[in-house]
PDB file of C-alpha atoms in Angstrom:
ATOM      1  CA  UNK A   1      10.149   5.193   5.120  1.00 92.00           C
ATOM      2  CA  UNK A   2       9.243   3.477   1.860  1.00 94.00           C
ATOM      3  CA  UNK A   3       6.419   4.919  -0.243  1.00 94.00           C
ATOM      4  CA  UNK A   4       5.170   2.550  -2.939  1.00 92.00           C
ATOM      5  CA  UNK A   5       3.232   3.838  -5.952  1.00 86.00           C
ATOM      6  CA  UNK A   6       0.616   1.721  -7.682  1.00 80.00           C
ATOM      7  CA  UNK A   7       1.578   0.183 -11.007  1.00 71.00           C
ATOM      8  CA  UNK A   8      -1.634   0.669 -12.973  1.00 61.00           C
ATOM      9  CA  UNK A   9      -1.378  -0.827 -16.440  1.00 53.00           C
ATOM     10  CA  UNK A  10      -3.115   2.015 -18.376  1.00 50.00           C
ATOM     11  CA  UNK A  11      -0.462   4.543 -17.299  1.00 54.00           C
ATOM     12  CA  UNK A  12       2.556   2.224 -17.359  1.00 57.00           C
ATOM     13  CA  UNK A  13       3.913   4.262 -20.274  1.00 57.00           C
ATOM     14  CA  UNK A  14       4.497   7.135 -17.845  1.00 57.00           C
ATOM     15  CA  UNK A  15       6.988   4.970 -15.954  1.00 59.00           C
ATOM     16  CA  UNK A  16       8.605   3.716 -19.151  1.00 59.00           C
ATOM     17  CA  UNK A  17       8.962   7.228 -20.613  1.00 59.00           C
ATOM     18  CA  UNK A  18      10.789   8.306 -17.471  1.00 59.00           C
ATOM     19  CA  UNK A  19      12.978   5.260 -16.894  1.00 56.00           C
ATOM     20  CA  UNK A  20      16.084   7.476 -16.850  1.00 61.00           C
ATOM     21  CA  UNK A  21      14.800   9.423 -13.852  1.00 67.00           C
ATOM     22  CA  UNK A  22      14.831   8.520 -10.153  1.00 73.00           C
ATOM     23  CA  UNK A  23      13.916   4.831  -9.571  1.00 81.00           C
ATOM     24  CA  UNK A  24      10.437   4.202  -8.239  1.00 82.00           C
ATOM     25  CA  UNK A  25       8.936   1.831  -5.683  1.00 87.00           C
ATOM     26  CA  UNK A  26       6.015  -0.090  -7.139  1.00 86.00           C
ATOM     27  CA  UNK A  27       2.854  -1.481  -5.544  1.00 88.00           C
ATOM     28  CA  UNK A  28       1.591  -4.273  -7.777  1.00 87.00           C
ATOM     29  CA  UNK A  29      -2.085  -5.240  -7.529  1.00 86.00           C
ATOM     30  CA  UNK A  30      -2.529  -8.896  -8.457  1.00 88.00           C
ATOM     31  CA  UNK A  31      -6.250  -8.498  -9.208  1.00 86.00           C
ATOM     32  CA  UNK A  32      -5.999  -5.192 -11.088  1.00 78.00           C
ATOM     33  CA  UNK A  33      -3.075  -6.079 -13.349  1.00 72.00           C
ATOM     34  CA  UNK A  34      -3.497  -9.840 -13.633  1.00 67.00           C
ATOM     35  CA  UNK A  35      -2.727 -11.034 -17.136  1.00 50.00           C
ATOM     36  CA  UNK A  36      -1.624  -7.586 -18.313  1.00 55.00           C
ATOM     37  CA  UNK A  37       1.765  -6.595 -16.983  1.00 54.00           C
ATOM     38  CA  UNK A  38       3.507  -8.684 -14.371  1.00 57.00           C
ATOM     39  CA  UNK A  39       7.110  -8.382 -13.105  1.00 59.00           C
ATOM     40  CA  UNK A  40       9.831  -8.193 -14.248  1.00 54.00           C
ATOM     41  CA  UNK A  41       9.222  -4.569 -15.060  1.00 60.00           C
ATOM     42  CA  UNK A  42      10.207  -4.181 -18.696  1.00 60.00           C
ATOM     43  CA  UNK A  43      11.767  -0.782 -19.374  1.00 64.00           C
ATOM     44  CA  UNK A  44      10.998   0.600 -15.900  1.00 71.00           C
ATOM     45  CA  UNK A  45      13.583   1.738 -13.360  1.00 77.00           C
ATOM     46  CA  UNK A  46      12.342   0.037 -10.166  1.00 81.00           C
ATOM     47  CA  UNK A  47      14.156   0.036  -6.835  1.00 84.00           C
ATOM     48  CA  UNK A  48      11.694  -2.178  -4.983  1.00 87.00           C
ATOM     49  CA  UNK A  49       8.135  -3.446  -5.100  1.00 89.00           C
ATOM     50  CA  UNK A  50       5.345  -4.803  -2.950  1.00 92.00           C
ATOM     51  CA  UNK A  51       2.575  -7.241  -3.867  1.00 92.00           C
ATOM     52  CA  UNK A  52      -1.057  -6.633  -2.922  1.00 93.00           C
ATOM     53  CA  UNK A  53      -3.861  -9.067  -3.682  1.00 93.00           C
ATOM     54  CA  UNK A  54      -6.194  -6.350  -4.953  1.00 89.00           C
ATOM     55  CA  UNK A  55      -9.078  -7.781  -2.944  1.00 91.00           C
ATOM     56  CA  UNK A  56     -10.925  -4.439  -2.907  1.00 84.00           C
ATOM     57  CA  UNK A  57     -10.691  -4.207  -6.710  1.00 80.00           C
ATOM     58  CA  UNK A  58     -12.051  -7.724  -7.113  1.00 85.00           C
ATOM     59  CA  UNK A  59     -14.863  -7.124  -4.625  1.00 84.00           C
ATOM     60  CA  UNK A  60     -15.925  -3.888  -6.328  1.00 81.00           C
ATOM     61  CA  UNK A  61     -16.165  -5.782  -9.624  1.00 83.00           C
ATOM     62  CA  UNK A  62     -18.121  -8.691  -8.111  1.00 86.00           C
ATOM     63  CA  UNK A  63     -15.277 -11.038  -8.931  1.00 87.00           C
ATOM     64  CA  UNK A  64     -13.149 -13.328  -6.800  1.00 90.00           C
ATOM     65  CA  UNK A  65      -9.454 -14.089  -6.460  1.00 93.00           C
ATOM     66  CA  UNK A  66      -8.339 -17.699  -6.602  1.00 94.00           C
ATOM     67  CA  UNK A  67      -6.486 -18.059  -3.315  1.00 96.00           C
ATOM     68  CA  UNK A  68      -4.375 -20.974  -4.514  1.00 96.00           C
ATOM     69  CA  UNK A  69      -3.305 -19.008  -7.614  1.00 92.00           C
ATOM     70  CA  UNK A  70      -2.468 -15.948  -5.534  1.00 93.00           C
ATOM     71  CA  UNK A  71      -0.417 -18.013  -3.094  1.00 95.00           C
ATOM     72  CA  UNK A  72       1.432 -19.675  -5.979  1.00 92.00           C
ATOM     73  CA  UNK A  73       2.256 -16.315  -7.522  1.00 90.00           C
ATOM     74  CA  UNK A  74       3.282 -14.823  -4.165  1.00 92.00           C
ATOM     75  CA  UNK A  75       5.602 -17.760  -3.537  1.00 93.00           C
ATOM     76  CA  UNK A  76       7.324 -17.279  -6.889  1.00 88.00           C
ATOM     77  CA  UNK A  77       7.800 -13.512  -6.778  1.00 84.00           C
ATOM     78  CA  UNK A  78      10.659 -11.476  -5.344  1.00 83.00           C
ATOM     79  CA  UNK A  79       8.703  -8.636  -3.761  1.00 88.00           C
ATOM     80  CA  UNK A  80       9.868  -6.859  -0.620  1.00 92.00           C
ATOM     81  CA  UNK A  81       6.434  -7.149   0.970  1.00 95.00           C
ATOM     82  CA  UNK A  82       3.434  -9.404   0.310  1.00 96.00           C
ATOM     83  CA  UNK A  83       0.008  -8.534   1.678  1.00 97.00           C
ATOM     84  CA  UNK A  84      -2.377 -11.342   2.516  1.00 98.00           C
ATOM     85  CA  UNK A  85      -5.632 -11.995   0.685  1.00 97.00           C
ATOM     86  CA  UNK A  86      -8.403 -10.096   2.437  1.00 96.00           C
ATOM     87  CA  UNK A  87     -12.062 -11.049   2.406  1.00 95.00           C
ATOM     88  CA  UNK A  88     -13.689  -7.629   2.319  1.00 92.00           C
ATOM     89  CA  UNK A  89     -16.011  -7.131   5.280  1.00 92.00           C
ATOM     90  CA  UNK A  90     -15.167 -10.495   6.895  1.00 95.00           C
ATOM     91  CA  UNK A  91     -12.147 -10.292   9.220  1.00 95.00           C
ATOM     92  CA  UNK A  92     -12.593 -13.876  10.418  1.00 96.00           C
ATOM     93  CA  UNK A  93     -12.399 -15.248   6.859  1.00 97.00           C
ATOM     94  CA  UNK A  94      -9.415 -12.977   6.242  1.00 97.00           C
ATOM     95  CA  UNK A  95      -7.686 -14.427   9.290  1.00 97.00           C
ATOM     96  CA  UNK A  96      -8.207 -17.948   7.973  1.00 98.00           C
ATOM     97  CA  UNK A  97      -6.640 -16.904   4.649  1.00 98.00           C
ATOM     98  CA  UNK A  98      -3.587 -15.426   6.359  1.00 98.00           C
ATOM     99  CA  UNK A  99      -3.098 -18.432   8.592  1.00 98.00           C
ATOM    100  CA  UNK A 100      -3.247 -20.697   5.554  1.00 98.00           C
ATOM    101  CA  UNK A 101      -0.631 -18.534   3.822  1.00 98.00           C
ATOM    102  CA  UNK A 102       1.635 -18.590   6.886  1.00 98.00           C
ATOM    103  CA  UNK A 103       1.296 -22.367   7.169  1.00 98.00           C
ATOM    104  CA  UNK A 104       2.435 -22.595   3.523  1.00 98.00           C
ATOM    105  CA  UNK A 105       5.552 -20.604   4.376  1.00 97.00           C
ATOM    106  CA  UNK A 106       4.475 -17.250   2.927  1.00 98.00           C
ATOM    107  CA  UNK A 107       5.506 -14.146   4.863  1.00 98.00           C
ATOM    108  CA  UNK A 108       2.295 -12.259   4.141  1.00 98.00           C
ATOM    109  CA  UNK A 109       1.299  -9.117   6.031  1.00 98.00           C
ATOM    110  CA  UNK A 110      -2.186  -8.906   7.599  1.00 98.00           C
ATOM    111  CA  UNK A 111      -4.228  -5.711   7.331  1.00 97.00           C
ATOM    112  CA  UNK A 112      -6.399  -4.134  10.015  1.00 97.00           C
ATOM    113  CA  UNK A 113      -9.291  -2.511   8.182  1.00 96.00           C
ATOM    114  CA  UNK A 114     -11.479   0.383   9.263  1.00 96.00           C
ATOM    115  CA  UNK A 115     -13.898  -0.666  12.013  1.00 95.00           C
ATOM    116  CA  UNK A 116     -11.995  -3.886  12.765  1.00 96.00           C
ATOM    117  CA  UNK A 117      -9.321  -2.630  15.173  1.00 97.00           C
ATOM    118  CA  UNK A 118      -9.540  -4.669  18.364  1.00 97.00           C
ATOM    119  CA  UNK A 119      -6.694  -5.573  20.697  1.00 98.00           C
ATOM    120  CA  UNK A 120      -7.254  -9.277  20.078  1.00 98.00           C
ATOM    121  CA  UNK A 121      -7.126  -8.915  16.288  1.00 98.00           C
ATOM    122  CA  UNK A 122      -4.078  -6.661  16.374  1.00 98.00           C
ATOM    123  CA  UNK A 123      -2.219  -9.023  18.714  1.00 98.00           C
ATOM    124  CA  UNK A 124      -2.982 -11.854  16.278  1.00 98.00           C
ATOM    125  CA  UNK A 125      -1.789  -9.767  13.297  1.00 98.00           C
ATOM    126  CA  UNK A 126       1.499  -8.970  15.046  1.00 98.00           C
ATOM    127  CA  UNK A 127       2.088 -12.698  15.574  1.00 97.00           C
ATOM    128  CA  UNK A 128       2.611 -13.209  11.839  1.00 98.00           C
ATOM    129  CA  UNK A 129       5.992 -14.170  10.353  1.00 98.00           C
ATOM    130  CA  UNK A 130       7.044 -10.579   9.610  1.00 97.00           C
ATOM    131  CA  UNK A 131       5.684  -8.968  12.770  1.00 97.00           C
ATOM    132  CA  UNK A 132       4.472  -6.173  10.507  1.00 98.00           C
ATOM    133  CA  UNK A 133       0.844  -5.146   9.989  1.00 98.00           C
ATOM    134  CA  UNK A 134      -1.073  -2.971   7.546  1.00 98.00           C
ATOM    135  CA  UNK A 135      -3.685  -0.295   8.146  1.00 97.00           C
ATOM    136  CA  UNK A 136      -6.366  -0.324   5.446  1.00 94.00           C
ATOM    137  CA  UNK A 137      -9.911   0.470   4.459  1.00 92.00           C
ATOM    138  CA  UNK A 138      -9.431   4.227   4.800  1.00 92.00           C
ATOM    139  CA  UNK A 139      -8.344   5.416   1.343  1.00 86.00           C
ATOM    140  CA  UNK A 140     -11.787   6.776   0.412  1.00 84.00           C
ATOM    141  CA  UNK A 141     -12.816   7.963   3.869  1.00 90.00           C
ATOM    142  CA  UNK A 142     -12.691  11.476   5.238  1.00 90.00           C
ATOM    143  CA  UNK A 143      -9.695  12.780   7.135  1.00 92.00           C
ATOM    144  CA  UNK A 144     -11.310  12.344  10.570  1.00 95.00           C
ATOM    145  CA  UNK A 145     -12.067   8.644   9.969  1.00 95.00           C
ATOM    146  CA  UNK A 146      -8.578   8.020   8.567  1.00 95.00           C
ATOM    147  CA  UNK A 147      -6.905   9.814  11.461  1.00 96.00           C
ATOM    148  CA  UNK A 148      -8.944   8.053  14.153  1.00 97.00           C
ATOM    149  CA  UNK A 149      -8.355   4.596  12.667  1.00 97.00           C
ATOM    150  CA  UNK A 150      -4.607   5.207  12.471  1.00 98.00           C
ATOM    151  CA  UNK A 151      -4.580   6.452  16.078  1.00 98.00           C
ATOM    152  CA  UNK A 152      -6.477   3.364  17.270  1.00 98.00           C
ATOM    153  CA  UNK A 153      -4.152   0.909  15.516  1.00 98.00           C
ATOM    154  CA  UNK A 154      -0.954   2.625  16.651  1.00 98.00           C
ATOM    155  CA  UNK A 155      -2.244   2.813  20.228  1.00 98.00           C
ATOM    156  CA  UNK A 156      -2.943  -0.920  20.350  1.00 98.00           C
ATOM    157  CA  UNK A 157      -0.084  -2.195  18.149  1.00 98.00           C
ATOM    158  CA  UNK A 158       2.950  -0.121  19.104  1.00 96.00           C
ATOM    159  CA  UNK A 159       5.811  -1.030  19.046  1.00 95.00           C
ATOM    160  CA  UNK A 160       5.332  -2.557  15.618  1.00 95.00           C
ATOM    161  CA  UNK A 161       6.254  -1.910  11.991  1.00 96.00           C
ATOM    162  CA  UNK A 162       3.139  -0.577  10.256  1.00 98.00           C
ATOM    163  CA  UNK A 163       2.235  -0.026   6.602  1.00 97.00           C
ATOM    164  CA  UNK A 164      -0.432   2.484   5.492  1.00 96.00           C
ATOM    165  CA  UNK A 165      -2.444   1.175   2.528  1.00 94.00           C
ATOM    166  CA  UNK A 166      -3.830   3.788   0.156  1.00 90.00           C
ATOM    167  CA  UNK A 167      -2.475   6.765   2.112  1.00 90.00           C
ATOM    168  CA  UNK A 168      -0.344   9.556   0.644  1.00 84.00           C
ATOM    169  CA  UNK A 169      -1.626  12.363   2.867  1.00 88.00           C
ATOM    170  CA  UNK A 170       1.427  14.174   4.308  1.00 92.00           C
ATOM    171  CA  UNK A 171      -0.652  15.235   7.304  1.00 92.00           C
ATOM    172  CA  UNK A 172      -0.952  11.575   8.355  1.00 95.00           C
ATOM    173  CA  UNK A 173       2.368  10.194   7.151  1.00 95.00           C
ATOM    174  CA  UNK A 174       4.321  12.963   8.894  1.00 96.00           C
ATOM    175  CA  UNK A 175       2.450  12.479  12.165  1.00 97.00           C
ATOM    176  CA  UNK A 176       3.039   8.746  12.683  1.00 97.00           C
ATOM    177  CA  UNK A 177       6.207   6.597  12.362  1.00 97.00           C
ATOM    178  CA  UNK A 178       5.058   4.359   9.526  1.00 97.00           C
ATOM    179  CA  UNK A 179       7.580   1.864   8.203  1.00 96.00           C
ATOM    180  CA  UNK A 180       6.029   2.113   4.725  1.00 96.00           C
ATOM    181  CA  UNK A 181       2.965   3.275   2.806  1.00 96.00           C
ATOM    182  CA  UNK A 182       1.454   3.127  -0.675  1.00 93.00           C
ATOM    183  CA  UNK A 183      -0.679   5.304  -2.921  1.00 84.00           C
ATOM    184  CA  UNK A 184      -2.475   5.015  -6.239  1.00 66.00           C
ATOM    185  CA  UNK A 185      -1.550   6.939  -9.382  1.00 51.00           C
ATOM    186  CA  UNK A 186      -4.099   9.237 -11.073  1.00 44.00           C
ATOM    187  CA  UNK A 187      -5.403   7.281 -14.058  1.00 42.00           C
ATOM    188  CA  UNK A 188      -8.930   8.608 -14.581  1.00 36.00           C
ATOM    189  CA  UNK A 189     -11.096  11.471 -13.411  1.00 34.00           C
ATOM    190  CA  UNK A 190     -12.196   9.608 -10.285  1.00 37.00           C
ATOM    191  CA  UNK A 191      -8.628   8.949  -9.152  1.00 40.00           C
ATOM    192  CA  UNK A 192      -7.514  12.444 -10.159  1.00 40.00           C
ATOM    193  CA  UNK A 193     -10.226  14.045  -8.044  1.00 37.00           C
ATOM    194  CA  UNK A 194      -9.197  11.936  -5.066  1.00 35.00           C
ATOM    195  CA  UNK A 195      -5.569  12.925  -5.459  1.00 38.00           C
ATOM    196  CA  UNK A 196      -6.569  16.565  -5.818  1.00 33.00           C
ATOM    197  CA  UNK A 197      -8.147  16.216  -2.377  1.00 32.00           C
ATOM    198  CA  UNK A 198      -4.785  15.149  -0.959  1.00 39.00           C
ATOM    199  CA  UNK A 199      -2.498  17.407  -2.947  1.00 37.00           C
ATOM    200  CA  UNK A 200      -4.667  20.473  -3.632  1.00 38.00           C
ATOM    201  CA  UNK A 201      -3.578  20.503  -7.265  1.00 38.00           C
ATOM    202  CA  UNK A 202      -5.035  19.808 -10.688  1.00 42.00           C
ATOM    203  CA  UNK A 203      -3.766  16.646 -12.391  1.00 41.00           C
ATOM    204  CA  UNK A 204      -4.355  16.584 -16.171  1.00 43.00           C
ATOM    205  CA  UNK A 205      -4.419  13.047 -17.544  1.00 49.00           C
ATOM    206  CA  UNK A 206      -1.134  12.939 -19.469  1.00 50.00           C
ATOM    207  CA  UNK A 207       1.845  10.672 -18.909  1.00 52.00           C
ATOM    208  CA  UNK A 208       4.053  13.655 -18.040  1.00 55.00           C
ATOM    209  CA  UNK A 209       1.578  14.939 -15.475  1.00 60.00           C
ATOM    210  CA  UNK A 210       1.263  11.437 -14.039  1.00 64.00           C
ATOM    211  CA  UNK A 211       5.034  11.388 -13.718  1.00 66.00           C
ATOM    212  CA  UNK A 212       4.916  14.752 -11.924  1.00 72.00           C
ATOM    213  CA  UNK A 213       2.709  13.104  -9.312  1.00 74.00           C
ATOM    214  CA  UNK A 214       5.140  10.182  -9.071  1.00 77.00           C
ATOM    215  CA  UNK A 215       8.029  12.629  -8.588  1.00 80.00           C
ATOM    216  CA  UNK A 216       6.060  14.565  -5.953  1.00 83.00           C
ATOM    217  CA  UNK A 217       5.595  11.378  -3.962  1.00 85.00           C
ATOM    218  CA  UNK A 218       9.244  10.448  -4.343  1.00 86.00           C
ATOM    219  CA  UNK A 219      10.120  13.799  -2.816  1.00 90.00           C
ATOM    220  CA  UNK A 220       7.631  13.130  -0.026  1.00 92.00           C
ATOM    221  CA  UNK A 221       9.327   9.775   0.620  1.00 93.00           C
ATOM    222  CA  UNK A 222      12.718  11.477   0.927  1.00 94.00           C
ATOM    223  CA  UNK A 223      11.356  14.064   3.366  1.00 95.00           C
ATOM    224  CA  UNK A 224       9.592  11.477   5.512  1.00 95.00           C
ATOM    225  CA  UNK A 225      12.674   9.249   5.566  1.00 95.00           C
ATOM    226  CA  UNK A 226      14.804  12.162   6.765  1.00 96.00           C
ATOM    227  CA  UNK A 227      12.204  13.123   9.354  1.00 96.00           C
ATOM    228  CA  UNK A 228      11.800   9.664  10.872  1.00 95.00           C
ATOM    229  CA  UNK A 229      15.359   8.311  10.506  1.00 95.00           C
ATOM    230  CA  UNK A 230      16.527   9.602  13.943  1.00 94.00           C
ATOM    231  CA  UNK A 231      13.443   8.076  15.556  1.00 93.00           C
ATOM    232  CA  UNK A 232      14.001   4.642  13.988  1.00 91.00           C
ATOM    233  CA  UNK A 233      17.711   4.710  14.774  1.00 92.00           C
ATOM    234  CA  UNK A 234      16.861   5.387  18.417  1.00 92.00           C
ATOM    235  CA  UNK A 235      14.480   2.392  18.391  1.00 86.00           C
ATOM    236  CA  UNK A 236      17.137  -0.002  17.049  1.00 79.00           C
TER     237      UNK A 236
END
């Protein structure tokens, strides 16, 4: 199981200061980091990365993402996974975006957001070039909503490789055979409070403490990989 950690420009120094430690997996948000720090990752020990459009970030800032520019960047990058450009709150428009990306030869992954899990939509998502889908729209919801959405998607999609967007809760990741997941890094009080909810720990805003959170998630990745390896080997 691969657990990607968000590369947020304001705390990039935490990664750089710890480049001699265990390599990290990076989730790169096109909208959040655009024009600030794009791959290659200067001075950072990276073992793999995934590209997300950052549609939620753009929507929350009342801005838009140029689809052509995103597709051009996605086509030129070397990421392990590329997530399609969502239109927040409009699954039909999102589907049109993904189909345009697929037609252009991009192997983008569609995301099933909270409240949008239907058998028809999941069957369509699985028909994409990777056969993999994402579960999203639950990062800021309560545990019950997150759990129920994950249950619904797995019930309708399995067997299928599934990525959990914005989820680092061990209670969920240990209960379902996700292929991969991603989580944000504490960068301000709002993010720190959210991570405290998941980890039950205080996270002072220093680069070393940020790295401690990175290391905690790396350990979680190792444990989840060991837990689910026999299951995935049996599925092969």
